[in-house]
Amino acid sequence: AQSVTQLDSQVPVFEEAPVELRCNYSSSVSVYLFWYVQYPNQGLQLLLKYLSGSTLVKGINGFEAEFNKSQTSFHLRKPSVHISDTAEYFCAVSARKTSYDKVIFGPGTSLSVIP
Amino acid sequence: DTAVSQTPKYLVTQMGNDKSIKCEQNLGHDTMYWYKQDSKKFLKIMFSYNNKELIINETVPNRFSPKSPDKAHLNLHINSLELGDSAVYFCASTTGLGLYGYTFGSGTRLTVV
């Protein structure tokens, strides 16, 4: 079974500052990794995903994440945040299989951008 | 032109009642899910259907019964509602073994009083 840990439940950051949201996963098999964002009173939206290949993946809204297999991490970064980035961010994992599998979500990190 | 739409958006009901939530997707996806998000924002999978066939059934009370009349629709019926059922329920859909990620609906906030 897979599991996801997001070490920081809340991250306050000043506008235009860089931010890193941490994600670690546990799995006995190869995995696919995802980051989703949830704005207040909305559903989740896919930010980016790692399936294979380059360990640095770029997503929407200027976000990027780096897959590190040895550290079982998939941290999310943005070089300069905006007020509009205030939201809940979820890291997610699913097993690399030839059939549909469930996606397991981490507990989320609340990013607050301070003007 | 909503991709994944859920109805109703809000649902307030008394304990013991039976209620349904409906979900429809117009993306041509073949797999749909129900997730429950609790007050601490934790997301837990409940069910998944692939082309109308149940493929994931997590440890959920049997008061919850999903139904998929076709691959574009997934409904959730809840019997004998309890206070602990209060949460936001999200429908999601995907295709291609989920490699493209999920598309989520905007959620149904269920409040049991």
mmCIF file of C-alpha atoms in Angstrom:
data_model
loop_
_atom_site.group_PDB
_atom_site.id
_atom_site.type_symbol
_atom_site.label_atom_id
_atom_site.label_comp_id
_atom_site.label_asym_id
_atom_site.label_seq_id
_atom_site.Cartn_x
_atom_site.Cartn_y
_atom_site.Cartn_z
ATOM 1 C CA ALA A 1 0.000 0.000 0.000
ATOM 2 C CA GLN A 2 1.063 3.574 -0.585
ATOM 3 C CA SER A 3 1.049 6.484 1.830
ATOM 4 C CA VAL A 4 1.843 10.181 1.624
ATOM 5 C CA THR A 5 3.205 12.559 4.228
ATOM 6 C CA GLN A 6 3.123 16.317 3.982
ATOM 7 C CA LEU A 7 5.239 17.551 6.818
ATOM 8 C CA ASP A 8 3.922 21.089 6.947
ATOM 9 C CA SER A 9 0.239 21.553 7.624
ATOM 10 C CA GLN A 10 0.479 25.335 7.234
ATOM 11 C CA VAL A 11 3.001 27.452 5.356
ATOM 12 C CA PRO A 12 2.811 31.248 5.557
ATOM 13 C CA VAL A 13 4.951 33.122 3.051
ATOM 14 C CA PHE A 14 5.251 36.717 1.940
ATOM 15 C CA GLU A 15 4.188 37.728 -1.531
ATOM 16 C CA GLU A 16 6.939 37.403 -4.155
ATOM 17 C CA ALA A 17 8.993 35.142 -1.885
ATOM 18 C CA PRO A 18 9.883 31.575 -2.917
ATOM 19 C CA VAL A 19 8.087 28.618 -1.389
ATOM 20 C CA GLU A 20 8.659 24.893 -1.057
ATOM 21 C CA LEU A 21 5.932 22.489 0.032
ATOM 22 C CA ARG A 22 7.288 19.139 1.141
ATOM 23 C CA CYS A 23 5.937 15.729 0.245
ATOM 24 C CA ASN A 24 7.281 12.296 1.090
ATOM 25 C CA TYR A 25 5.754 9.017 0.060
ATOM 26 C CA SER A 26 6.017 5.378 0.991
ATOM 27 C CA SER A 27 5.502 2.511 -1.431
ATOM 28 C CA SER A 28 6.813 -0.989 -2.090
ATOM 29 C CA VAL A 29 6.262 -0.539 -5.838
ATOM 30 C CA SER A 30 6.994 2.135 -8.401
ATOM 31 C CA VAL A 31 4.618 5.049 -8.277
ATOM 32 C CA TYR A 32 3.113 7.956 -10.109
ATOM 33 C CA LEU A 33 3.097 11.255 -8.209
ATOM 34 C CA PHE A 34 0.789 14.244 -8.407
ATOM 35 C CA TRP A 35 0.246 17.659 -6.892
ATOM 36 C CA TYR A 36 -3.240 19.143 -6.721
ATOM 37 C CA VAL A 37 -4.437 22.574 -5.583
ATOM 38 C CA GLN A 38 -7.765 23.327 -3.936
ATOM 39 C CA TYR A 39 -8.948 26.929 -3.827
ATOM 40 C CA PRO A 40 -11.566 27.816 -1.194
ATOM 41 C CA ASN A 41 -14.946 26.199 -1.825
ATOM 42 C CA GLN A 42 -13.751 24.519 -4.998
ATOM 43 C CA GLY A 43 -12.750 21.072 -6.157
ATOM 44 C CA LEU A 44 -9.175 19.958 -6.648
ATOM 45 C CA GLN A 45 -7.214 20.933 -9.755
ATOM 46 C CA LEU A 46 -4.194 19.090 -11.100
ATOM 47 C CA LEU A 47 -1.009 21.194 -10.852
ATOM 48 C CA LEU A 48 1.524 18.722 -12.199
ATOM 49 C CA LYS A 49 2.425 15.055 -12.333
ATOM 50 C CA TYR A 50 5.449 12.780 -12.473
ATOM 51 C CA LEU A 51 5.055 9.599 -14.488
ATOM 52 C CA SER A 52 8.590 8.831 -15.678
ATOM 53 C CA GLY A 53 11.613 10.442 -17.296
ATOM 54 C CA SER A 54 12.973 13.794 -16.180
ATOM 55 C CA THR A 55 12.778 14.155 -12.431
ATOM 56 C CA LEU A 56 11.976 17.872 -12.667
ATOM 57 C CA VAL A 57 8.433 18.466 -13.796
ATOM 58 C CA LYS A 58 6.793 21.765 -14.534
ATOM 59 C CA GLY A 59 3.152 22.497 -13.999
ATOM 60 C CA ILE A 60 0.622 25.243 -14.255
ATOM 61 C CA ASN A 61 0.829 28.641 -12.558
ATOM 62 C CA GLY A 62 4.637 28.580 -12.418
ATOM 63 C CA PHE A 63 4.914 25.592 -10.079
ATOM 64 C CA GLU A 64 7.465 22.826 -10.452
ATOM 65 C CA ALA A 65 8.324 19.689 -8.507
ATOM 66 C CA GLU A 66 11.293 17.392 -8.292
ATOM 67 C CA PHE A 67 11.090 13.647 -7.889
ATOM 68 C CA ASN A 68 13.815 12.166 -5.712
ATOM 69 C CA LYS A 69 13.612 8.385 -5.646
ATOM 70 C CA SER A 70 16.327 7.844 -3.042
ATOM 71 C CA GLN A 71 14.635 10.199 -0.609
ATOM 72 C CA THR A 72 11.119 9.173 -1.710
ATOM 73 C CA SER A 73 10.216 12.836 -2.016
ATOM 74 C CA PHE A 74 8.297 14.991 -4.451
ATOM 75 C CA HIS A 75 8.598 18.578 -3.191
ATOM 76 C CA LEU A 76 6.672 21.400 -4.834
ATOM 77 C CA ARG A 77 8.327 24.755 -5.470
ATOM 78 C CA LYS A 78 7.531 28.179 -6.825
ATOM 79 C CA PRO A 79 10.173 30.925 -7.118
ATOM 80 C CA SER A 80 7.792 33.820 -6.448
ATOM 81 C CA VAL A 81 4.312 33.441 -5.009
ATOM 82 C CA HIS A 82 1.270 35.622 -5.535
ATOM 83 C CA ILE A 83 -1.715 36.335 -3.349
ATOM 84 C CA SER A 84 -3.768 34.162 -5.692
ATOM 85 C CA ASP A 85 -1.651 31.132 -4.749
ATOM 86 C CA THR A 86 -3.300 31.034 -1.329
ATOM 87 C CA ALA A 87 -4.926 27.599 -1.269
ATOM 88 C CA GLU A 88 -4.675 24.039 0.009
ATOM 89 C CA TYR A 89 -2.106 21.864 -1.748
ATOM 90 C CA PHE A 90 -2.300 18.094 -1.870
ATOM 91 C CA CYS A 91 0.414 15.646 -2.819
ATOM 92 C CA ALA A 92 -0.897 12.326 -4.144
ATOM 93 C CA VAL A 93 0.472 8.924 -5.142
ATOM 94 C CA SER A 94 -0.753 5.910 -7.040
ATOM 95 C CA ALA A 95 0.901 2.599 -7.782
ATOM 96 C CA ARG A 96 2.382 2.059 -11.225
ATOM 97 C CA LYS A 97 0.073 -0.671 -12.483
ATOM 98 C CA THR A 98 -1.529 -1.924 -15.656
ATOM 99 C CA SER A 99 -4.989 -1.453 -14.229
ATOM 100 C CA TYR A 100 -6.770 1.359 -12.481
ATOM 101 C CA ASP A 101 -5.616 1.997 -8.978
ATOM 102 C CA LYS A 102 -6.707 4.432 -6.331
ATOM 103 C CA VAL A 103 -4.894 7.690 -5.784
ATOM 104 C CA ILE A 104 -3.920 8.270 -2.184
ATOM 105 C CA PHE A 105 -3.842 11.880 -1.074
ATOM 106 C CA GLY A 106 -1.673 13.431 1.590
ATOM 107 C CA PRO A 107 -3.221 15.460 4.414
ATOM 108 C CA GLY A 108 -2.659 18.737 2.585
ATOM 109 C CA THR A 109 -0.620 21.899 3.189
ATOM 110 C CA SER A 110 -2.372 25.199 3.586
ATOM 111 C CA LEU A 111 -0.373 27.918 1.828
ATOM 112 C CA SER A 112 -1.095 31.450 2.961
ATOM 113 C CA VAL A 113 0.477 34.263 0.974
ATOM 114 C CA ILE A 114 0.895 37.426 3.014
ATOM 115 C CA PRO A 115 0.749 40.792 1.219
ATOM 116 C CA ASP B 1 -19.678 23.868 -19.953
ATOM 117 C CA THR B 2 -18.771 22.137 -16.688
ATOM 118 C CA ALA B 3 -16.586 19.038 -17.087
ATOM 119 C CA VAL B 4 -17.615 17.277 -13.861
ATOM 120 C CA SER B 5 -20.827 18.530 -12.305
ATOM 121 C CA GLN B 6 -22.315 17.536 -8.973
ATOM 122 C CA THR B 7 -25.758 18.207 -7.628
ATOM 123 C CA PRO B 8 -26.712 19.481 -5.206
ATOM 124 C CA LYS B 9 -23.928 21.801 -4.132
ATOM 125 C CA TYR B 10 -25.277 22.037 -0.588
ATOM 126 C CA LEU B 11 -27.386 19.532 1.285
ATOM 127 C CA VAL B 12 -28.703 20.023 4.821
ATOM 128 C CA THR B 13 -30.743 17.188 6.269
ATOM 129 C CA GLN B 14 -31.762 15.573 9.517
ATOM 130 C CA MET B 15 -30.318 12.425 11.033
ATOM 131 C CA GLY B 16 -31.993 9.292 9.810
ATOM 132 C CA ASN B 17 -32.956 10.670 6.404
ATOM 133 C CA ASP B 18 -31.946 9.164 3.057
ATOM 134 C CA LYS B 19 -30.322 11.383 0.449
ATOM 135 C CA SER B 20 -28.641 11.139 -2.959
ATOM 136 C CA ILE B 21 -25.864 13.053 -4.659
ATOM 137 C CA LYS B 22 -25.515 12.991 -8.425
ATOM 138 C CA CYS B 23 -22.428 13.346 -10.595
ATOM 139 C CA GLU B 24 -22.072 13.699 -14.346
ATOM 140 C CA GLN B 25 -18.989 14.124 -16.528
ATOM 141 C CA ASN B 26 -18.877 15.213 -20.155
ATOM 142 C CA LEU B 27 -15.194 14.446 -20.730
ATOM 143 C CA GLY B 28 -15.642 10.983 -22.188
ATOM 144 C CA HIS B 29 -13.728 9.501 -19.252
ATOM 145 C CA ASP B 30 -14.239 5.846 -18.410
ATOM 146 C CA THR B 31 -13.601 5.882 -14.663
ATOM 147 C CA MET B 32 -15.293 7.821 -11.901
ATOM 148 C CA TYR B 33 -14.719 8.134 -8.176
ATOM 149 C CA TRP B 34 -16.298 9.332 -4.969
ATOM 150 C CA TYR B 35 -14.047 10.931 -2.373
ATOM 151 C CA LYS B 36 -15.003 12.188 1.080
ATOM 152 C CA GLN B 37 -13.256 15.277 2.494
ATOM 153 C CA ASP B 38 -13.618 15.765 6.226
ATOM 154 C CA SER B 39 -13.464 18.978 8.226
ATOM 155 C CA LYS B 40 -9.658 18.753 8.395
ATOM 156 C CA LYS B 41 -9.480 18.605 4.582
ATOM 157 C CA PHE B 42 -8.422 14.955 4.591
ATOM 158 C CA LEU B 43 -9.482 13.181 1.391
ATOM 159 C CA LYS B 44 -10.482 9.550 1.492
ATOM 160 C CA ILE B 45 -11.521 7.426 -1.454
ATOM 161 C CA MET B 46 -14.862 5.696 -1.155
ATOM 162 C CA PHE B 47 -15.735 4.064 -4.473
ATOM 163 C CA SER B 48 -14.650 3.833 -8.087
ATOM 164 C CA TYR B 49 -16.423 2.666 -11.211
ATOM 165 C CA ASN B 50 -14.844 1.799 -14.551
ATOM 166 C CA ASN B 51 -17.316 1.569 -17.425
ATOM 167 C CA LYS B 52 -20.183 0.970 -14.979
ATOM 168 C CA GLU B 53 -18.289 -1.732 -13.106
ATOM 169 C CA LEU B 54 -17.351 -1.279 -9.439
ATOM 170 C CA ILE B 55 -13.559 -1.571 -9.168
ATOM 171 C CA ILE B 56 -12.770 0.057 -5.839
ATOM 172 C CA ASN B 57 -14.890 -0.308 -2.719
ATOM 173 C CA GLU B 58 -13.153 0.963 0.363
ATOM 174 C CA THR B 59 -14.220 0.270 3.915
ATOM 175 C CA VAL B 60 -17.369 2.339 3.823
ATOM 176 C CA PRO B 61 -20.555 1.673 5.822
ATOM 177 C CA ASN B 62 -23.087 -0.202 3.732
ATOM 178 C CA ARG B 63 -25.432 2.749 4.223
ATOM 179 C CA PHE B 64 -23.518 4.215 1.297
ATOM 180 C CA SER B 65 -24.455 2.761 -2.068
ATOM 181 C CA PRO B 66 -23.017 3.989 -5.360
ATOM 182 C CA LYS B 67 -24.695 3.470 -8.703
ATOM 183 C CA SER B 68 -23.391 4.059 -12.196
ATOM 184 C CA PRO B 69 -26.126 3.882 -14.838
ATOM 185 C CA ASP B 70 -23.578 4.633 -17.566
ATOM 186 C CA LYS B 71 -19.942 5.649 -17.711
ATOM 187 C CA ALA B 72 -20.802 9.358 -17.649
ATOM 188 C CA HIS B 73 -22.790 9.194 -14.423
ATOM 189 C CA LEU B 74 -22.031 8.140 -10.870
ATOM 190 C CA ASN B 75 -24.512 8.669 -8.071
ATOM 191 C CA LEU B 76 -24.163 8.187 -4.333
ATOM 192 C CA HIS B 77 -27.102 7.225 -2.153
ATOM 193 C CA ILE B 78 -26.825 7.438 1.608
ATOM 194 C CA ASN B 79 -29.324 5.766 3.919
ATOM 195 C CA SER B 80 -30.012 6.588 7.559
ATOM 196 C CA LEU B 81 -27.750 9.624 7.648
ATOM 197 C CA GLU B 82 -25.620 10.148 10.751
ATOM 198 C CA LEU B 83 -23.895 13.233 12.154
ATOM 199 C CA GLY B 84 -20.519 11.769 11.173
ATOM 200 C CA ASP B 85 -21.528 11.742 7.519
ATOM 201 C CA SER B 86 -21.230 15.523 7.456
ATOM 202 C CA ALA B 87 -18.440 16.300 4.996
ATOM 203 C CA VAL B 88 -17.755 17.485 1.466
ATOM 204 C CA TYR B 89 -18.187 14.746 -1.108
ATOM 205 C CA PHE B 90 -16.237 15.035 -4.331
ATOM 206 C CA CYS B 91 -16.809 13.247 -7.573
ATOM 207 C CA ALA B 92 -13.849 12.818 -9.918
ATOM 208 C CA SER B 93 -13.224 11.232 -13.289
ATOM 209 C CA THR B 94 -10.246 10.058 -15.278
ATOM 210 C CA THR B 95 -9.109 7.956 -18.194
ATOM 211 C CA GLY B 96 -5.939 6.311 -19.457
ATOM 212 C CA LEU B 97 -5.384 4.413 -16.203
ATOM 213 C CA GLY B 98 -5.392 7.737 -14.373
ATOM 214 C CA LEU B 99 -2.097 8.896 -15.845
ATOM 215 C CA TYR B 100 -3.582 12.224 -16.823
ATOM 216 C CA GLY B 101 -4.745 12.902 -13.279
ATOM 217 C CA TYR B 102 -8.271 13.356 -12.059
ATOM 218 C CA THR B 103 -10.819 16.011 -12.929
ATOM 219 C CA PHE B 104 -12.824 16.902 -9.842
ATOM 220 C CA GLY B 105 -16.285 18.301 -9.425
ATOM 221 C CA SER B 106 -16.822 21.301 -7.175
ATOM 222 C CA GLY B 107 -18.126 19.170 -4.334
ATOM 223 C CA THR B 108 -21.325 18.627 -2.373
ATOM 224 C CA ARG B 109 -21.288 19.924 1.187
ATOM 225 C CA LEU B 110 -23.468 17.600 3.256
ATOM 226 C CA THR B 111 -24.537 18.764 6.709
ATOM 227 C CA VAL B 112 -26.445 16.357 8.928
ATOM 228 C CA VAL B 113 -28.248 17.979 11.861
#
